[in-house]
Structures are given as structure tokens and as C-alpha cells.
mmCIF file of C-alpha atoms in Angstrom:
data_model
loop_
_atom_site.group_PDB
_atom_site.id
_atom_site.type_symbol
_atom_site.label_atom_id
_atom_site.label_comp_id
_atom_site.label_asym_id
_atom_site.label_seq_id
_atom_site.Cartn_x
_atom_site.Cartn_y
_atom_site.Cartn_z
ATOM 1 C CA MET A 1 72.982 70.600 39.776
ATOM 2 C CA LYS A 2 69.841 68.494 39.476
ATOM 3 C CA ILE A 3 69.821 64.767 38.774
ATOM 4 C CA ARG A 4 66.584 63.310 37.433
ATOM 5 C CA LYS A 5 65.291 60.240 35.687
ATOM 6 C CA ALA A 6 65.473 60.539 31.905
ATOM 7 C CA ASP A 7 62.258 60.600 29.928
ATOM 8 C CA LYS A 8 61.414 60.451 26.221
ATOM 9 C CA LYS A 9 62.317 64.095 25.650
ATOM 10 C CA ASP A 10 65.902 63.243 26.675
ATOM 11 C CA TYR A 11 66.267 60.299 24.302
ATOM 12 C CA SER A 12 67.484 62.285 21.290
ATOM 13 C CA ARG A 13 70.385 63.780 23.270
ATOM 14 C CA ILE A 14 71.168 60.429 24.888
ATOM 15 C CA MET A 15 71.296 58.893 21.414
ATOM 16 C CA GLU A 16 73.582 61.665 20.124
ATOM 17 C CA ILE A 17 76.007 60.884 22.940
ATOM 18 C CA TRP A 18 75.661 57.133 22.362
ATOM 19 C CA GLU A 19 76.270 57.489 18.620
ATOM 20 C CA SER A 20 79.386 59.655 18.937
ATOM 21 C CA SER A 21 80.780 57.371 21.644
ATOM 22 C CA VAL A 22 80.218 54.215 19.615
ATOM 23 C CA ILE A 23 81.688 55.740 16.452
ATOM 24 C CA ALA A 24 84.781 56.823 18.404
ATOM 25 C CA THR A 25 85.363 53.509 20.170
ATOM 26 C CA HIS A 26 83.756 50.631 18.262
ATOM 27 C CA ASP A 27 85.564 50.484 14.923
ATOM 28 C CA PHE A 28 84.922 46.721 14.839
ATOM 29 C CA LEU A 29 81.131 47.195 14.712
ATOM 30 C CA LYS A 30 79.542 46.598 11.316
ATOM 31 C CA GLN A 31 77.381 49.418 9.968
ATOM 32 C CA GLU A 32 74.285 47.209 9.852
ATOM 33 C CA ASP A 33 74.782 46.272 13.519
ATOM 34 C CA PHE A 34 75.253 49.923 14.417
ATOM 35 C CA GLU A 35 71.984 50.794 12.654
ATOM 36 C CA LEU A 36 70.172 47.923 14.360
ATOM 37 C CA PHE A 37 71.186 49.106 17.825
ATOM 38 C CA LYS A 38 70.578 52.747 16.938
ATOM 39 C CA ASN A 39 66.961 51.855 16.187
ATOM 40 C CA LEU A 40 66.456 49.462 19.094
ATOM 41 C CA ILE A 41 67.918 51.539 21.908
ATOM 42 C CA PRO A 42 65.416 54.430 22.050
ATOM 43 C CA ASP A 43 62.345 52.287 21.396
ATOM 44 C CA GLU A 44 63.110 49.030 23.161
ATOM 45 C CA PHE A 45 65.963 49.493 25.640
ATOM 46 C CA LEU A 46 65.809 52.996 27.120
ATOM 47 C CA PRO A 47 62.178 52.736 28.296
ATOM 48 C CA GLN A 48 63.120 49.605 30.274
ATOM 49 C CA LEU A 49 66.177 51.130 31.976
ATOM 50 C CA ASN A 50 66.676 53.492 34.891
ATOM 51 C CA VAL A 51 68.683 56.195 33.114
ATOM 52 C CA PHE A 52 69.451 59.446 34.892
ATOM 53 C CA VAL A 53 70.534 62.796 33.457
ATOM 54 C CA ILE A 54 72.114 65.897 34.896
#
């Protein structure tokens, strides 16, 4: 098993996991808020974070 820092090529899979997790657990979230975060996370948030993938 190899752990490494995520890069842009990983963002689509990270966002798939994020989206399915949010849909399953955040029924209180308005659709427009969901869309806002869905657009902000890969462009604004992920590049600023230390995210690791296996």
C-alpha cells in the first residue's frame, strides 16, 4: 500500500467520494449550496489542503 499526496489528477475521484457522502448524509443541505461547494472544493479548497490518497 502506498500513501501519497493527492494531486489534480485525483480530484475527480475525490469529488465523486465527496458527492456520494454528502448526498447520503446531508439531507438538510439545499441544492444550491451543494452546487456551490461542489464547484468551490476542487478549484479553491483542495489545492490549499494537504490531502493524501491510498
